[in-house]
Amino acid sequence: MKAFGITGYKQPLTEIDVPEPTVGPHDVLVSVQAAGLNHLDEKLRVGEFKSVLPYRTPLVLGHDLAGTVLGVGAQVRGFQPGDQVYGRPRDGRIGTLAERIAVDESDLAPLPAALTVDQAGGLPLVALTAWQAMVEVGGLEAGQKVLIHAGAGAVGSLAIQLAKHLGAHVATTASGDGIDLARELGADVVIDYRTQDFAAELTGYDLVLDSLGGDNLSRSLRVLARGGTAIGIAGPPEPTYARAAGLNPVLRLAISALSSKVRRQAKRLGVTYRFLFMHASGDQLRQISALLESGTLRPLPVEVFPADQAPRALDALAAGRLRGKAVITRP
């Protein structure tokens, strides 16, 4: 079977031959028609997460898919051959840049009628990230104030819409054309990060979603009210994540050290820092699908590449040259 993957960390994405998927009793075999590319794929390629996600190479990349069910395991009840589905396979079972993949049925949801296959193929990872930040970890409620960084980006644009749906007051950072987009999506306050300092202009927020890390995360802590929470999706990881991920004691200690500075700062300010590494969930995708069907959420723009252009698409993603979500398609 043809796929695109890496033969070693820091090696280029290339076409490789891999065995056909093994379909377990709870698995759904999917013919991949569209597969989204994410910054996580590039980070895996260069080995940034190899300590917490120790994949063996050769490794097929790809965390998003939309396609058609070819077969199901003996204990699958929710899907049947011919169904159109989309999803984000769980960690340890990624590899959507392949012709076919076996996915646990609990990681999949029916393809929303409001989306094309290409749109659905680029949505799961970023939509689940936004949902888990706003709903599962952030617990955002009506009347609360949230700062969402990079509001014109894939995660940020979905998070703005979710936060407004939940009744929150939303501030975001953007620049250029992204300023108008963020306002169109419903942001109440838009900070032009090129000319304005969000940390000087915002205060008393209940939640921050940070996608940049480093100094941006440190300054984000200062806009929170006491008891508020900053959620980082760029890191650093922290002990709560390490325990939930079941990492060994040595890795837990290392992760604790990585985040010690930001956690000390958060404690001094009377706020909390949480690292979010999103997880697969077909149930959450169904709830997201309902919001797409109702028009509460609008799908992301996509830039489509044929399968043989996957390496070029990943390069463009890493270099920031894309105008929409990169989606690899197969006939």
Tab-separated table of C-alpha atoms in Angstrom:
chain	number	residue	atom	x	y	z
A	1	MET	CA	0.000	0.000	0.000
A	2	LYS	CA	1.258	3.474	-0.875
A	3	ALA	CA	1.703	6.064	1.861
A	4	PHE	CA	3.737	9.141	2.729
A	5	GLY	CA	5.982	9.041	5.764
A	6	ILE	CA	9.486	9.419	7.146
A	7	THR	CA	12.254	6.843	7.356
A	8	GLY	CA	13.908	8.635	10.276
A	9	TYR	CA	13.552	11.793	12.326
A	10	LYS	CA	14.525	14.973	10.449
A	11	GLN	CA	14.240	13.073	7.167
A	12	PRO	CA	12.005	14.480	4.394
A	13	LEU	CA	8.474	13.250	3.822
A	14	THR	CA	8.592	10.668	1.056
A	15	GLU	CA	6.446	7.989	-0.541
A	16	ILE	CA	6.889	4.593	1.089
A	17	ASP	CA	5.331	1.140	0.808
A	18	VAL	CA	3.626	-0.105	3.974
A	19	PRO	CA	1.614	-3.221	4.848
A	20	GLU	CA	-2.161	-3.219	4.601
A	21	PRO	CA	-3.849	-2.228	7.900
A	22	THR	CA	-4.774	-4.903	10.409
A	23	VAL	CA	-8.432	-4.541	11.363
A	24	GLY	CA	-9.178	-5.356	14.993
A	25	PRO	CA	-12.605	-6.203	16.444
A	26	HIS	CA	-13.376	-2.546	17.268
A	27	ASP	CA	-11.760	-1.092	14.147
A	28	VAL	CA	-13.175	0.517	11.033
A	29	LEU	CA	-11.209	0.187	7.776
A	30	VAL	CA	-11.398	3.501	5.914
A	31	SER	CA	-10.424	4.396	2.363
A	32	VAL	CA	-8.778	7.797	2.882
A	33	GLN	CA	-10.128	10.377	0.429
A	34	ALA	CA	-8.850	13.477	2.234
A	35	ALA	CA	-6.185	13.858	4.912
A	36	GLY	CA	-5.380	17.127	6.640
A	37	LEU	CA	-1.835	18.210	7.434
A	38	ASN	CA	-1.095	19.894	10.762
A	39	HIS	CA	1.892	21.515	12.432
A	40	LEU	CA	1.966	18.413	14.621
A	41	ASP	CA	3.030	16.391	11.566
A	42	GLU	CA	6.017	18.661	11.012
A	43	LYS	CA	6.909	18.561	14.714
A	44	LEU	CA	6.844	14.765	14.625
A	45	ARG	CA	8.977	14.761	11.485
A	46	VAL	CA	11.750	16.770	13.136
A	47	GLY	CA	11.554	14.747	16.357
A	48	GLU	CA	10.181	17.469	18.616
A	49	PHE	CA	7.842	15.067	20.430
A	50	LYS	CA	9.864	11.871	20.300
A	51	SER	CA	10.295	11.804	24.090
A	52	VAL	CA	6.530	11.714	24.720
A	53	LEU	CA	5.430	10.115	21.433
A	54	PRO	CA	8.194	7.589	20.738
A	55	TYR	CA	7.107	6.344	17.306
A	56	ARG	CA	9.266	3.917	15.398
A	57	THR	CA	10.307	4.701	11.856
A	58	PRO	CA	9.384	4.288	9.089
A	59	LEU	CA	6.372	6.302	10.240
A	60	VAL	CA	3.356	7.272	8.141
A	61	LEU	CA	2.284	10.808	9.054
A	62	GLY	CA	-1.201	12.302	9.094
A	63	HIS	CA	-3.669	12.905	11.938
A	64	ASP	CA	-6.884	13.841	10.076
A	65	LEU	CA	-9.030	11.906	7.653
A	66	ALA	CA	-12.288	11.829	5.773
A	67	GLY	CA	-13.283	8.888	3.643
A	68	THR	CA	-15.424	5.834	3.033
A	69	VAL	CA	-15.792	2.762	5.226
A	70	LEU	CA	-14.528	-0.363	3.459
A	71	GLY	CA	-15.061	-2.855	6.287
A	72	VAL	CA	-15.596	-3.162	10.018
A	73	GLY	CA	-14.380	-5.353	12.850
A	74	ALA	CA	-16.544	-8.063	14.374
A	75	GLN	CA	-17.683	-5.904	17.316
A	76	VAL	CA	-18.324	-2.633	15.463
A	77	ARG	CA	-21.972	-1.596	15.569
A	78	GLY	CA	-21.939	2.097	14.673
A	79	PHE	CA	-20.609	1.952	11.114
A	80	GLN	CA	-20.965	-0.195	8.026
A	81	PRO	CA	-19.309	-0.393	4.601
A	82	GLY	CA	-20.180	2.572	2.433
A	83	ASP	CA	-20.536	5.075	5.286
A	84	GLN	CA	-18.808	8.421	4.903
A	85	VAL	CA	-16.785	9.246	8.032
A	86	TYR	CA	-14.220	11.671	9.409
A	87	GLY	CA	-11.964	11.613	12.432
A	88	ARG	CA	-8.610	11.930	14.140
A	89	PRO	CA	-7.016	8.528	14.887
A	90	ARG	CA	-5.661	8.282	18.402
A	91	ASP	CA	-1.965	8.651	19.208
A	92	GLY	CA	-0.068	5.481	18.413
A	93	ARG	CA	-2.363	4.784	15.463
A	94	ILE	CA	-1.858	7.803	13.226
A	95	GLY	CA	-0.977	7.529	9.537
A	96	THR	CA	-3.751	9.058	7.450
A	97	LEU	CA	-1.359	9.877	4.578
A	98	ALA	CA	-2.013	6.371	3.307
A	99	GLU	CA	-4.504	4.822	0.938
A	100	ARG	CA	-6.265	3.006	3.781
A	101	ILE	CA	-6.177	3.051	7.578
A	102	ALA	CA	-7.805	1.089	10.412
A	103	VAL	CA	-9.290	3.418	13.051
A	104	ASP	CA	-10.953	2.596	16.370
A	105	GLU	CA	-14.666	3.241	15.874
A	106	SER	CA	-14.763	5.538	18.917
A	107	ASP	CA	-12.416	7.954	17.109
A	108	LEU	CA	-14.763	8.419	14.142
A	109	ALA	CA	-17.974	10.303	13.426
A	110	PRO	CA	-20.300	10.393	10.413
A	111	LEU	CA	-19.289	12.968	7.803
A	112	PRO	CA	-21.397	16.123	8.340
A	113	ALA	CA	-23.708	16.888	5.440
A	114	ALA	CA	-22.631	20.533	5.714
A	115	LEU	CA	-19.051	19.695	4.706
A	116	THR	CA	-17.338	18.485	1.579
A	117	VAL	CA	-14.975	15.565	1.984
A	118	ASP	CA	-12.030	17.945	1.571
A	119	GLN	CA	-13.319	20.297	4.287
A	120	ALA	CA	-13.950	17.395	6.647
A	121	GLY	CA	-10.496	15.973	6.006
A	122	GLY	CA	-8.856	19.107	7.374
A	123	LEU	CA	-11.048	19.631	10.415
A	124	PRO	CA	-10.797	16.986	13.181
A	125	LEU	CA	-7.519	17.815	14.947
A	126	VAL	CA	-8.001	21.583	15.072
A	127	ALA	CA	-11.706	21.343	15.889
A	128	LEU	CA	-11.058	18.906	18.739
A	129	THR	CA	-8.259	21.138	20.018
A	130	ALA	CA	-10.575	24.157	20.113
A	131	TRP	CA	-13.384	22.128	21.727
A	132	GLN	CA	-11.179	20.618	24.401
A	133	ALA	CA	-9.623	24.004	25.207
A	134	MET	CA	-12.920	25.859	25.488
A	135	VAL	CA	-15.197	23.117	26.837
A	136	GLU	CA	-13.349	20.145	28.313
A	137	VAL	CA	-10.356	21.830	29.985
A	138	GLY	CA	-11.380	25.490	30.034
A	139	GLY	CA	-14.981	24.906	31.151
A	140	LEU	CA	-15.892	28.249	29.589
A	141	GLU	CA	-19.246	29.647	30.717
A	142	ALA	CA	-21.552	32.444	29.600
A	143	GLY	CA	-20.380	35.843	30.789
A	144	GLN	CA	-16.738	34.846	31.216
A	145	LYS	CA	-13.864	36.526	29.378
A	146	VAL	CA	-11.456	34.591	27.170
A	147	LEU	CA	-8.346	35.642	25.244
A	148	ILE	CA	-7.675	33.477	22.190
A	149	HIS	CA	-4.322	34.040	20.527
A	150	ALA	CA	-3.906	33.782	16.740
A	151	GLY	CA	-7.612	34.230	16.123
A	152	ALA	CA	-7.259	34.007	12.344
A	153	GLY	CA	-5.531	30.618	12.537
A	154	ALA	CA	-7.233	27.237	12.240
A	155	VAL	CA	-7.572	26.547	15.970
A	156	GLY	CA	-8.113	30.180	16.890
A	157	SER	CA	-10.897	30.805	14.389
A	158	LEU	CA	-12.834	27.779	15.608
A	159	ALA	CA	-12.190	28.652	19.257
A	160	ILE	CA	-13.607	32.175	18.733
A	161	GLN	CA	-16.807	30.748	17.286
A	162	LEU	CA	-17.149	28.170	20.065
A	163	ALA	CA	-16.530	30.771	22.766
A	164	LYS	CA	-19.181	33.091	21.326
A	165	HIS	CA	-21.595	30.157	21.100
A	166	LEU	CA	-20.963	29.551	24.820
A	167	GLY	CA	-21.785	33.183	25.601
A	168	ALA	CA	-18.288	34.427	26.443
A	169	HIS	CA	-16.680	37.807	25.853
A	170	VAL	CA	-13.847	37.131	23.390
A	171	ALA	CA	-10.590	38.971	22.798
A	172	THR	CA	-8.068	37.778	20.251
A	173	THR	CA	-4.759	38.686	18.632
A	174	ALA	CA	-4.318	38.954	14.867
A	175	SER	CA	-2.709	41.049	12.152
A	176	GLY	CA	-3.354	42.166	8.569
A	177	ASP	CA	-6.387	40.546	6.959
A	178	GLY	CA	-6.753	38.380	10.056
A	179	ILE	CA	-8.090	41.373	12.004
A	180	ASP	CA	-11.193	41.643	9.822
A	181	LEU	CA	-11.644	37.868	9.857
A	182	ALA	CA	-11.500	37.740	13.659
A	183	ARG	CA	-14.140	40.465	13.900
A	184	GLU	CA	-16.299	38.661	11.352
A	185	LEU	CA	-16.080	35.489	13.450
A	186	GLY	CA	-17.448	37.405	16.448
A	187	ALA	CA	-14.449	38.561	18.477
A	188	ASP	CA	-15.395	41.476	20.753
A	189	VAL	CA	-11.833	42.829	21.013
A	190	VAL	CA	-9.129	42.355	18.374
A	191	ILE	CA	-5.537	43.247	19.275
A	192	ASP	CA	-3.152	43.932	16.372
A	193	TYR	CA	-0.095	42.184	17.781
A	194	ARG	CA	2.225	44.149	15.488
A	195	THR	CA	1.303	47.518	17.011
A	196	GLN	CA	-0.425	46.719	20.323
A	197	ASP	CA	0.617	44.938	23.520
A	198	PHE	CA	-2.207	42.654	24.597
A	199	ALA	CA	-0.730	42.315	28.098
A	200	ALA	CA	-0.942	46.080	28.581
A	201	GLU	CA	-4.491	46.410	27.229
A	202	LEU	CA	-6.299	43.378	28.650
A	203	THR	CA	-7.009	42.442	32.246
A	204	GLY	CA	-9.366	40.344	34.341
A	205	TYR	CA	-9.737	37.424	31.936
A	206	ASP	CA	-10.926	33.989	33.038
A	207	LEU	CA	-9.256	31.933	30.316
A	208	VAL	CA	-6.426	32.262	27.804
A	209	LEU	CA	-5.722	29.927	24.888
A	210	ASP	CA	-2.046	30.291	23.954
A	211	SER	CA	-0.686	28.735	20.760
A	212	LEU	CA	2.771	30.340	20.777
A	213	GLY	CA	4.443	29.498	24.101
A	214	GLY	CA	7.560	31.222	25.446
A	215	ASP	CA	7.262	34.920	26.259
A	216	ASN	CA	3.745	35.064	24.800
A	217	LEU	CA	2.580	32.494	27.364
A	218	SER	CA	4.366	34.287	30.197
A	219	ARG	CA	2.706	37.604	29.332
A	220	SER	CA	-0.651	35.867	28.897
A	221	LEU	CA	-0.636	34.828	32.539
A	222	ARG	CA	-0.709	38.501	33.507
A	223	VAL	CA	-4.045	39.192	31.783
A	224	LEU	CA	-5.826	36.571	33.901
A	225	ALA	CA	-7.942	37.336	36.935
A	226	ARG	CA	-7.018	35.412	40.080
A	227	GLY	CA	-8.279	31.859	39.686
A	228	GLY	CA	-8.053	32.053	35.897
A	229	THR	CA	-6.481	29.457	33.630
A	230	ALA	CA	-4.020	29.654	30.749
A	231	ILE	CA	-4.138	26.707	28.366
A	232	GLY	CA	-1.048	26.180	26.224
A	233	ILE	CA	-1.099	24.073	23.071
A	234	ALA	CA	2.521	24.845	22.139
A	235	GLY	CA	3.935	23.785	25.498
A	236	PRO	CA	5.665	23.325	27.729
A	237	PRO	CA	4.038	20.097	28.957
A	238	GLU	CA	3.311	19.939	32.703
A	239	PRO	CA	2.804	17.200	35.337
A	240	THR	CA	-0.981	16.922	34.922
A	241	TYR	CA	-0.495	16.062	31.265
A	242	ALA	CA	2.349	13.650	32.038
A	243	ARG	CA	0.207	11.721	34.525
A	244	ALA	CA	-2.790	11.589	32.186
A	245	ALA	CA	-0.553	10.362	29.357
A	246	GLY	CA	0.810	7.561	31.575
A	247	LEU	CA	4.420	8.587	31.043
A	248	ASN	CA	7.156	6.860	33.038
A	249	PRO	CA	8.605	8.523	36.183
A	250	VAL	CA	11.768	9.706	34.422
A	251	LEU	CA	9.786	11.499	31.725
A	252	ARG	CA	7.417	12.922	34.329
A	253	LEU	CA	10.364	14.420	36.177
A	254	ALA	CA	11.786	15.891	32.975
A	255	ILE	CA	8.423	17.377	31.999
A	256	SER	CA	7.995	18.842	35.460
A	257	ALA	CA	11.341	20.609	35.055
A	258	LEU	CA	10.402	21.938	31.600
A	259	SER	CA	7.310	23.690	32.921
A	260	SER	CA	8.589	24.665	36.378
A	261	LYS	CA	9.238	28.319	35.472
A	262	VAL	CA	5.796	28.997	34.028
A	263	ARG	CA	4.078	27.085	36.832
A	264	ARG	CA	5.948	29.120	39.463
A	265	GLN	CA	4.926	32.323	37.718
A	266	ALA	CA	1.314	31.154	37.542
A	267	LYS	CA	1.312	30.303	41.244
A	268	ARG	CA	2.650	33.758	42.161
A	269	LEU	CA	-0.162	35.351	40.169
A	270	GLY	CA	-2.838	33.093	41.645
A	271	VAL	CA	-3.655	31.455	38.300
A	272	THR	CA	-3.249	28.016	36.713
A	273	TYR	CA	-1.305	26.796	33.701
A	274	ARG	CA	-2.473	23.704	31.791
A	275	PHE	CA	-0.886	22.060	28.771
A	276	LEU	CA	-3.318	20.617	26.220
A	277	PHE	CA	-2.313	17.847	23.842
A	278	MET	CA	-5.634	17.059	22.227
A	279	HIS	CA	-7.019	13.524	22.213
A	280	ALA	CA	-9.185	11.685	19.723
A	281	SER	CA	-12.941	11.619	20.331
A	282	GLY	CA	-15.699	10.627	17.951
A	283	ASP	CA	-18.307	11.747	20.508
A	284	GLN	CA	-16.893	15.286	20.572
A	285	LEU	CA	-16.763	15.327	16.773
A	286	ARG	CA	-20.482	14.513	16.712
A	287	GLN	CA	-21.168	17.559	18.882
A	288	ILE	CA	-18.974	19.665	16.622
A	289	SER	CA	-20.835	18.268	13.600
A	290	ALA	CA	-24.142	19.431	15.077
A	291	LEU	CA	-22.766	22.985	15.358
A	292	LEU	CA	-21.568	22.816	11.751
A	293	GLU	CA	-24.958	21.561	10.589
A	294	SER	CA	-26.756	24.397	12.398
A	295	GLY	CA	-24.414	27.040	10.990
A	296	THR	CA	-23.054	27.940	14.442
A	297	LEU	CA	-19.577	26.945	13.227
A	298	ARG	CA	-18.345	27.539	9.734
A	299	PRO	CA	-15.805	25.218	8.118
A	300	LEU	CA	-12.200	26.175	7.545
A	301	PRO	CA	-10.944	27.169	4.096
A	302	VAL	CA	-8.804	24.412	2.600
A	303	GLU	CA	-5.961	24.311	0.111
A	304	VAL	CA	-6.090	20.975	-1.701
A	305	PHE	CA	-3.032	19.031	-2.884
A	306	PRO	CA	-3.036	15.703	-4.770
A	307	ALA	CA	-1.395	12.855	-2.887
A	308	ASP	CA	1.862	13.024	-4.834
A	309	GLN	CA	2.267	16.647	-3.670
A	310	ALA	CA	2.192	15.772	0.049
A	311	PRO	CA	5.885	16.654	0.605
A	312	ARG	CA	5.402	20.067	-1.040
A	313	ALA	CA	2.298	20.681	1.069
A	314	LEU	CA	4.137	19.885	4.306
A	315	ASP	CA	6.983	22.190	3.300
A	316	ALA	CA	4.498	24.978	2.582
A	317	LEU	CA	2.800	24.407	5.938
A	318	ALA	CA	6.100	24.547	7.827
A	319	ALA	CA	7.099	27.739	5.997
A	320	GLY	CA	3.762	29.464	6.652
A	321	ARG	CA	2.923	29.799	2.954
A	322	LEU	CA	-0.617	28.390	3.081
A	323	ARG	CA	-3.804	30.445	2.922
A	324	GLY	CA	-6.010	27.645	4.227
A	325	LYS	CA	-5.778	24.232	5.822
A	326	ALA	CA	-3.601	21.878	3.748
A	327	VAL	CA	-5.539	18.790	2.689
A	328	ILE	CA	-4.112	15.852	0.747
A	329	THR	CA	-6.651	14.152	-1.525
A	330	ARG	CA	-6.893	10.796	-3.230
A	331	PRO	CA	-9.385	9.803	-5.954
